[in-house]
mmCIF file of C-alpha atoms in Angstrom:
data_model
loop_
_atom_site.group_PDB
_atom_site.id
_atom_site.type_symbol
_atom_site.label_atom_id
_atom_site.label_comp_id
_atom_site.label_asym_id
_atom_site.label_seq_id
_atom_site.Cartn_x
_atom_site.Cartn_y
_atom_site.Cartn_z
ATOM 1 C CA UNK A 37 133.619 -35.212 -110.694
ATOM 2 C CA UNK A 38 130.610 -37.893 -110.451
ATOM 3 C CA UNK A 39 131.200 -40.408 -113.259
ATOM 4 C CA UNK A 40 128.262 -40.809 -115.666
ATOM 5 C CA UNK A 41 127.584 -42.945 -118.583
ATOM 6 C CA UNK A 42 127.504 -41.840 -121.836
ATOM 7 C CA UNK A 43 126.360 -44.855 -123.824
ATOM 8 C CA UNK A 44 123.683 -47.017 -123.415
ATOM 9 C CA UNK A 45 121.985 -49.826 -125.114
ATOM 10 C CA UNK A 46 118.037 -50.705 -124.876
ATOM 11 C CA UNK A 47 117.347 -54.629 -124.968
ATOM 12 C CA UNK A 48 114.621 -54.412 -127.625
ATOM 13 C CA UNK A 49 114.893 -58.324 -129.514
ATOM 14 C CA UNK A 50 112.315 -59.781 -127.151
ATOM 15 C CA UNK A 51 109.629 -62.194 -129.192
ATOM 16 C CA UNK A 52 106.535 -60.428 -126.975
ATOM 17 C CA UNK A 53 104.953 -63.879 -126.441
ATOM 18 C CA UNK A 54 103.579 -63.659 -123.269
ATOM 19 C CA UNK A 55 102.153 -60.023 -124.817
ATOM 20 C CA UNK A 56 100.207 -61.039 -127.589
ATOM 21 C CA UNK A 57 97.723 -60.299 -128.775
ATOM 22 C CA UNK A 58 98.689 -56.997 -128.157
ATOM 23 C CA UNK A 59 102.246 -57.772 -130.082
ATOM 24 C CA UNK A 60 100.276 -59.802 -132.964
ATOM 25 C CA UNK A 61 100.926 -56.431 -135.358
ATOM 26 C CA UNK A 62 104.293 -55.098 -133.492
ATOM 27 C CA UNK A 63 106.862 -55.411 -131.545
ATOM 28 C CA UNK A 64 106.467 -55.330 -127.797
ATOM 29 C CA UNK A 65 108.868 -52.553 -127.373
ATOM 30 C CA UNK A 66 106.740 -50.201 -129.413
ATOM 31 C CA UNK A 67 103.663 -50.744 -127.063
ATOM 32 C CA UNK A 68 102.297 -47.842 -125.615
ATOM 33 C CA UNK A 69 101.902 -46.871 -121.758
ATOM 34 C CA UNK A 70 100.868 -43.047 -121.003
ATOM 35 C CA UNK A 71 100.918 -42.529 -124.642
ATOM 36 C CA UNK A 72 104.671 -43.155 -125.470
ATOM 37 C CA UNK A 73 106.280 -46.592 -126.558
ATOM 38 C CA UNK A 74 107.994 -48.404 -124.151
ATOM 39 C CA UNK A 75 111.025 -47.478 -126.292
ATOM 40 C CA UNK A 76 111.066 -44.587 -126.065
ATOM 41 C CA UNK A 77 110.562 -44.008 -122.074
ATOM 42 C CA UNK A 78 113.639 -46.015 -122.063
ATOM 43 C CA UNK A 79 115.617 -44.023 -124.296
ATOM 44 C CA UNK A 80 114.219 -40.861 -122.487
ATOM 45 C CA UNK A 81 115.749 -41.975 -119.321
ATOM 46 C CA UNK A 82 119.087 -42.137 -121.154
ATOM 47 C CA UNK A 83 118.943 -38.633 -122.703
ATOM 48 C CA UNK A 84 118.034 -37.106 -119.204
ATOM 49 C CA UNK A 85 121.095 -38.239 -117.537
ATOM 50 C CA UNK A 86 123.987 -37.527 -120.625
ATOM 51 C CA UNK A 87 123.935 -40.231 -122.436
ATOM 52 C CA UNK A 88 124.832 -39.844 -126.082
ATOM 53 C CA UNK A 89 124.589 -42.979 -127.928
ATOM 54 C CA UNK A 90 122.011 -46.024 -127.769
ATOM 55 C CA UNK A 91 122.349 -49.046 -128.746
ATOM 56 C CA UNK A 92 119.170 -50.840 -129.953
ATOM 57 C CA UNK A 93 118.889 -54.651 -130.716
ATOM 58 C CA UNK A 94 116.225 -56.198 -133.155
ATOM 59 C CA UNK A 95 114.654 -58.873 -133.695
ATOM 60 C CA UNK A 96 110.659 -59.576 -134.181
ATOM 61 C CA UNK A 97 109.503 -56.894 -136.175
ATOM 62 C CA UNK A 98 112.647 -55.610 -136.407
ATOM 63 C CA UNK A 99 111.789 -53.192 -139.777
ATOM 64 C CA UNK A 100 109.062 -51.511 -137.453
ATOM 65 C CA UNK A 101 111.447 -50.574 -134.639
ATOM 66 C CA UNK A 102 114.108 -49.375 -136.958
ATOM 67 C CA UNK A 103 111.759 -46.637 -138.997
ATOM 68 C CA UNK A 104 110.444 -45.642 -135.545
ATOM 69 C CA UNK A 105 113.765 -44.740 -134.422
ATOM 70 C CA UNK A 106 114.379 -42.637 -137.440
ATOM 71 C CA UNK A 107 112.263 -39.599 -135.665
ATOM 72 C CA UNK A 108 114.642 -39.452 -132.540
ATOM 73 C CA UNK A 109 117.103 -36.517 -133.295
ATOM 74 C CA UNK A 110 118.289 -35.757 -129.407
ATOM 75 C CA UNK A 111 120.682 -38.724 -129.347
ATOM 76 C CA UNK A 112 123.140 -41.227 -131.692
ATOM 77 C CA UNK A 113 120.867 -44.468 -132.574
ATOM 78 C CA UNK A 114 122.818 -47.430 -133.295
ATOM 79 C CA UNK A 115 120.880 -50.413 -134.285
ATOM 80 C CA UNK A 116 121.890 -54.009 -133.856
ATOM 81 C CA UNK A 117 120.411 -56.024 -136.470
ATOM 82 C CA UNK A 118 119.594 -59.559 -134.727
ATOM 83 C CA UNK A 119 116.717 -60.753 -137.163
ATOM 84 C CA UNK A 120 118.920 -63.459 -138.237
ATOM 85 C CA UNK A 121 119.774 -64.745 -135.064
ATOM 86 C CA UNK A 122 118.175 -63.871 -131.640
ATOM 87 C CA UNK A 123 121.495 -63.507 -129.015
ATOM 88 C CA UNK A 124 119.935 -63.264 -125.635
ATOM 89 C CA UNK A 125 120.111 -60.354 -123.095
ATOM 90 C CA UNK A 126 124.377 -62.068 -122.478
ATOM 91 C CA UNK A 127 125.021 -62.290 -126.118
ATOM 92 C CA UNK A 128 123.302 -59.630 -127.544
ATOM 93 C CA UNK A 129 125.559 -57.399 -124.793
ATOM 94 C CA UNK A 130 128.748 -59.245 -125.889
ATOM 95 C CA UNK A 131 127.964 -58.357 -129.885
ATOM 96 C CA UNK A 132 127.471 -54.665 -129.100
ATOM 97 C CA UNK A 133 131.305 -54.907 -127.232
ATOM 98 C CA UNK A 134 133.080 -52.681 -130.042
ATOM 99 C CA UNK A 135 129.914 -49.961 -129.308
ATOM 100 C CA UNK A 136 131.200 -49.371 -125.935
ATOM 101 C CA UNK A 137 134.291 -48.674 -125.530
ATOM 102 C CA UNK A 138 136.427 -49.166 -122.166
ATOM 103 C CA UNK A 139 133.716 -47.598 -119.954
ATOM 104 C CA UNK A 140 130.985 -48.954 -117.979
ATOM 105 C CA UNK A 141 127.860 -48.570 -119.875
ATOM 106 C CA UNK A 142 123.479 -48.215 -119.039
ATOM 107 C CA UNK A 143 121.612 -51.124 -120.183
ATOM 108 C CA UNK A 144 117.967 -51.265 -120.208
ATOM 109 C CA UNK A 145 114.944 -54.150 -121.176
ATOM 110 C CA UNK A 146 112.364 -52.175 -122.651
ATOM 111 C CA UNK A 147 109.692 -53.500 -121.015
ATOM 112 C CA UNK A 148 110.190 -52.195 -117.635
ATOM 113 C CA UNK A 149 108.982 -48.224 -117.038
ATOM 114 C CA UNK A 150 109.105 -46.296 -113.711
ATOM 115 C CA UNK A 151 107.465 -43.271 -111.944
ATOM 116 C CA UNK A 152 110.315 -41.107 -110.249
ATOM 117 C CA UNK A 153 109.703 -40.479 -106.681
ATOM 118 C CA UNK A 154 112.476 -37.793 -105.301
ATOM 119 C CA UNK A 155 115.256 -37.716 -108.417
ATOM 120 C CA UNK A 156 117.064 -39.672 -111.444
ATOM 121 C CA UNK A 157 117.400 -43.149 -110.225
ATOM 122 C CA UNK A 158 119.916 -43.841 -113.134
ATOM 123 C CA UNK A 159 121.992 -40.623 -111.924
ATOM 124 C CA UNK A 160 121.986 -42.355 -108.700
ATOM 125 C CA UNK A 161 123.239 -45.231 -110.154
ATOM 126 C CA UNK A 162 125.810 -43.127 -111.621
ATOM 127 C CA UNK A 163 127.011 -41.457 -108.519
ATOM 128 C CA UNK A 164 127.253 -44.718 -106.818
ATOM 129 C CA UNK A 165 129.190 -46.263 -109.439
ATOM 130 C CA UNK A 166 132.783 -47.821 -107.631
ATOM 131 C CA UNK A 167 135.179 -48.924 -110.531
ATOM 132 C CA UNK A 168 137.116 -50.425 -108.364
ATOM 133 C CA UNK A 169 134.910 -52.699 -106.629
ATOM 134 C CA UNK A 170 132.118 -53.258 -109.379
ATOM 135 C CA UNK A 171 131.916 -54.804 -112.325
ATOM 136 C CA UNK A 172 128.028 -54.360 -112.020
ATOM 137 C CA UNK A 173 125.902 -51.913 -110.516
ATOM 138 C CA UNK A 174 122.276 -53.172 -110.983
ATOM 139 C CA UNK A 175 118.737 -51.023 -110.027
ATOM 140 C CA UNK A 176 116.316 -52.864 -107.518
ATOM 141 C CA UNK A 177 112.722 -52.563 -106.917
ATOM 142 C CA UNK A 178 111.075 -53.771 -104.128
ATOM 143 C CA UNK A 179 109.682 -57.192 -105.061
ATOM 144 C CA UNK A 180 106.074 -56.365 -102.976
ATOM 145 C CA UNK A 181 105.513 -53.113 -104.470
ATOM 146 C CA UNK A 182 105.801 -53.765 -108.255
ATOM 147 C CA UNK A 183 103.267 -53.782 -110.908
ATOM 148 C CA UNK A 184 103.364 -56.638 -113.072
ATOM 149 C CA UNK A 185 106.051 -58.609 -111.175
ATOM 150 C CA UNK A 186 105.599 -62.374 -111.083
ATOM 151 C CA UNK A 187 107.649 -65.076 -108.372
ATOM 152 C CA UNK A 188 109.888 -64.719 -105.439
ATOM 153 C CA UNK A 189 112.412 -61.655 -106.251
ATOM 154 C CA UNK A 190 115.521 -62.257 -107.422
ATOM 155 C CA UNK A 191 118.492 -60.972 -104.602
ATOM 156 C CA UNK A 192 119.235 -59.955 -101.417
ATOM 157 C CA UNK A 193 121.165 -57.168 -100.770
ATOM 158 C CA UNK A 194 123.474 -56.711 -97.430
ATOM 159 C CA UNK A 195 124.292 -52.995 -96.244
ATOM 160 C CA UNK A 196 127.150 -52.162 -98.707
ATOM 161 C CA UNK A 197 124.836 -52.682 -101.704
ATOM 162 C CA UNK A 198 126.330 -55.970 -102.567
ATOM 163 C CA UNK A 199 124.164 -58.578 -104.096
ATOM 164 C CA UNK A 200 123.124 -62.204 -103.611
ATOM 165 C CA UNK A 201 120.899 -64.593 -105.157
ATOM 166 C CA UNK A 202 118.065 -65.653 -103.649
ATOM 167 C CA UNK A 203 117.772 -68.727 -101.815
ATOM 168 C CA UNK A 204 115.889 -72.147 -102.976
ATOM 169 C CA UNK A 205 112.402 -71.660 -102.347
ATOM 170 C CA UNK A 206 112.956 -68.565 -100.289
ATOM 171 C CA UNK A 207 111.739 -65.028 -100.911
ATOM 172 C CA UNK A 208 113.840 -62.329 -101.989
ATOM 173 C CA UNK A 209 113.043 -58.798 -100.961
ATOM 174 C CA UNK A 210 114.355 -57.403 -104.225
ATOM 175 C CA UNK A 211 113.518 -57.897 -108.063
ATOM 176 C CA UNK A 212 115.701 -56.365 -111.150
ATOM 177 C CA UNK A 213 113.973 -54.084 -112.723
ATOM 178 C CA UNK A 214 115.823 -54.489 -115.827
ATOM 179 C CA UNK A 215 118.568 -51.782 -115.466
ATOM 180 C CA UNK A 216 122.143 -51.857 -114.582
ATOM 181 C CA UNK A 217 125.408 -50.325 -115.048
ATOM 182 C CA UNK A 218 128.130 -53.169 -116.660
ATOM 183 C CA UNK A 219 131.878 -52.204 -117.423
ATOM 184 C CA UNK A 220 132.662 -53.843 -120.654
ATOM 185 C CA UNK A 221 135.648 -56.051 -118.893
ATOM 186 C CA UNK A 222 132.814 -58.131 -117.685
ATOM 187 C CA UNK A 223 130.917 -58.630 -120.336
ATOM 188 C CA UNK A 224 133.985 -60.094 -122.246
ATOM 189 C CA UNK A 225 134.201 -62.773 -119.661
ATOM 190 C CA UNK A 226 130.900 -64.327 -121.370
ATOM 191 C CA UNK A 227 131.172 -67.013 -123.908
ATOM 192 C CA UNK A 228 130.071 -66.287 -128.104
ATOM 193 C CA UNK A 229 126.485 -66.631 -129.041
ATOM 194 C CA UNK A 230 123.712 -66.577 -127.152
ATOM 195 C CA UNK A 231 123.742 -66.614 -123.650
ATOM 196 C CA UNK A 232 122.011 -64.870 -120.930
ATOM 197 C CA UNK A 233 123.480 -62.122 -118.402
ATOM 198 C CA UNK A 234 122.605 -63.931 -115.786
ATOM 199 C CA UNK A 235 126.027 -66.060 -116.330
ATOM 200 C CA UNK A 236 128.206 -62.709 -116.190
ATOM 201 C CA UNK A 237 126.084 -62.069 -113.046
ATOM 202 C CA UNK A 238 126.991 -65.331 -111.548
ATOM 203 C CA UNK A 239 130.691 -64.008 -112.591
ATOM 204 C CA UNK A 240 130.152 -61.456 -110.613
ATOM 205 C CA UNK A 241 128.901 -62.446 -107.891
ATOM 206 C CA UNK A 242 131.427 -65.152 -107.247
ATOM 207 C CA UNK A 243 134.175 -62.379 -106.796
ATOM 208 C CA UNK A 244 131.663 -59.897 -104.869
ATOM 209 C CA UNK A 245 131.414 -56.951 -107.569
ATOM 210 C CA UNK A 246 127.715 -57.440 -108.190
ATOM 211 C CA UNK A 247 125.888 -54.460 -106.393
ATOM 212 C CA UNK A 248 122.496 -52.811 -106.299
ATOM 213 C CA UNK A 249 120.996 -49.645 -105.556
ATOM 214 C CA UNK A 250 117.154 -49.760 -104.245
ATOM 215 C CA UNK A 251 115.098 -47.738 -106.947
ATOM 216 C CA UNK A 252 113.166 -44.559 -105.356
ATOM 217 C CA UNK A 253 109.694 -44.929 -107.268
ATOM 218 C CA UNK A 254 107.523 -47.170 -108.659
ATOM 219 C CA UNK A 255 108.592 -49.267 -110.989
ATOM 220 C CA UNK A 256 106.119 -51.658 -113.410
ATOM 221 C CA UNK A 257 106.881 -54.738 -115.515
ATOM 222 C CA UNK A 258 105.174 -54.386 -118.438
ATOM 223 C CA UNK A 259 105.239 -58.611 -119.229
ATOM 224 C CA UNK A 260 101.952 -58.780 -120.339
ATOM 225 C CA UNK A 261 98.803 -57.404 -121.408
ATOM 226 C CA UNK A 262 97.275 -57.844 -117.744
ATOM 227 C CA UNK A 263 100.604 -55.972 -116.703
ATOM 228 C CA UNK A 264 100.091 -53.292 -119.121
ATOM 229 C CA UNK A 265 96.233 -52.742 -117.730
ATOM 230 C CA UNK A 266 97.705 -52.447 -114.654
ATOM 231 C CA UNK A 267 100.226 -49.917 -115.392
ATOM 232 C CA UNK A 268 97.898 -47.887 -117.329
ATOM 233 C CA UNK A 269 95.375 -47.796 -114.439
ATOM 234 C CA UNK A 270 98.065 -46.673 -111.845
ATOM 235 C CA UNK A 271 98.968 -43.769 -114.354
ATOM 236 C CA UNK A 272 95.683 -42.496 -115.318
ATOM 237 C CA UNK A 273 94.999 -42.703 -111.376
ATOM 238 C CA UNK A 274 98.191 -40.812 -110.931
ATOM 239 C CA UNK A 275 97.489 -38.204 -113.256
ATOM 240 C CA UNK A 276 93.694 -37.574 -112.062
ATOM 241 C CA UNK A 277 95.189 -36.890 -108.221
ATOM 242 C CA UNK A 278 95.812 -33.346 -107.481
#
């Protein structure tokens, strides 16, 4: 039986500078594309492949992302209240520890959005999932094909799926998209308060169980409004084709 993941959380605190003025009256992760929030494509993803309860993290404009949640009746909302303190990607993770359990969970930044090409890239993820050998299972897009993506990539990626970081001044043929699969036991390896997943990645990597799966689509950073035009042109342009 493939191994899937039934919790999730949605990295939602993000201040939306390099948005405004579209985030001037809210918070980026309630900015629409195709006519549904950010949020919520992110969420969807998680309700098509089984998962059951979401984590969401606050911050800017917190109050606004909280009543907006209130409509979703298809899966458990859990919010993480971080208006008093913004944690980081790392330590917002490490806070939502006792939501998890002892089994790897989805994360997701809610400003990244994708067009399927052939199936669920998250079940993929899910059916590639070794516990054994991973203690991260990250999505990658193709760093040349990506709307909104700025600089060099982020990893390489040898045969097996296992990741490195790219080299000084070197381009990388991959850039996360924003979405992986963690196991808990990593996470708890990071220190308290903020701090960004990148230093559970570098965890990772140092005893080769950071892996990644090439996303089958399109995927789009939505980083800014630019970024967001973009997006929105591809999809209207996608939806006009026969």
């Amino acid at each position: 039986m493939v191994f899937s993941p039934t919790r999730g959380m949605v990295l939602a605190a993000g201040l939306g500078t390099r948005m405004r003025p579209l985030t001037n009256d809210r918070p980026k992760a309630l900015i629409e594309v195709a006519g549904r929030t950010l949020l919520d494509h992110a969420i969807d993803r998680f309700v098509a492949v089984g998962v059951k309860m979401v984590v969401v993290n606050v911050h800017y404009k917190g109050e606004m992302i909280i009543a907006h949640l209130k409509s979703r009746r298809d899966v458990e909302i859990r919010i993480q209240d971080e208006r008093d303190l913004l944690l980081d990607t790392g330590g917002a993770l490490k806070r939502a520890l006792p939501q998890f359990g002892n089994e790897p969970v989805f994360t997701y930044n809610s400003d990244s959005i994708w067009l399927e090409s052939l199936g669920s890239n998250l079940g993929r993820m899910a059916a590639m999932w070794d516990d054994a050998a991973m203690d991260c299972l990250m999505l990658m897009a193709p760093t040349f094909s990506s709307i909104g993506l700025e600089g060099k990539g982020d990893f390489t990626m040898d045969a097996n799926g296992r990741l490195k970081r790219r080299e000084a001044q070197r381009v990388a043929p991959f850039a996360w998209p924003g979405v992986q699969i963690i196991h808990p036991r990593l996470i708890a390896r990071g220190p308290d308060g903020a701090f960004s997943t990148n230093r559970l990645w570098d965890m990772a990597i140092s005893q080769e169980r950071l892996f990644g799966i090439r996303l089958d689509g399109k995927w789009m950073h939505i980083g800014t409004p630019e970024a967001k035009a973009e997006a929105d042109a591809f999809m209207a342009a996608r939806h006009r084709a026969p």
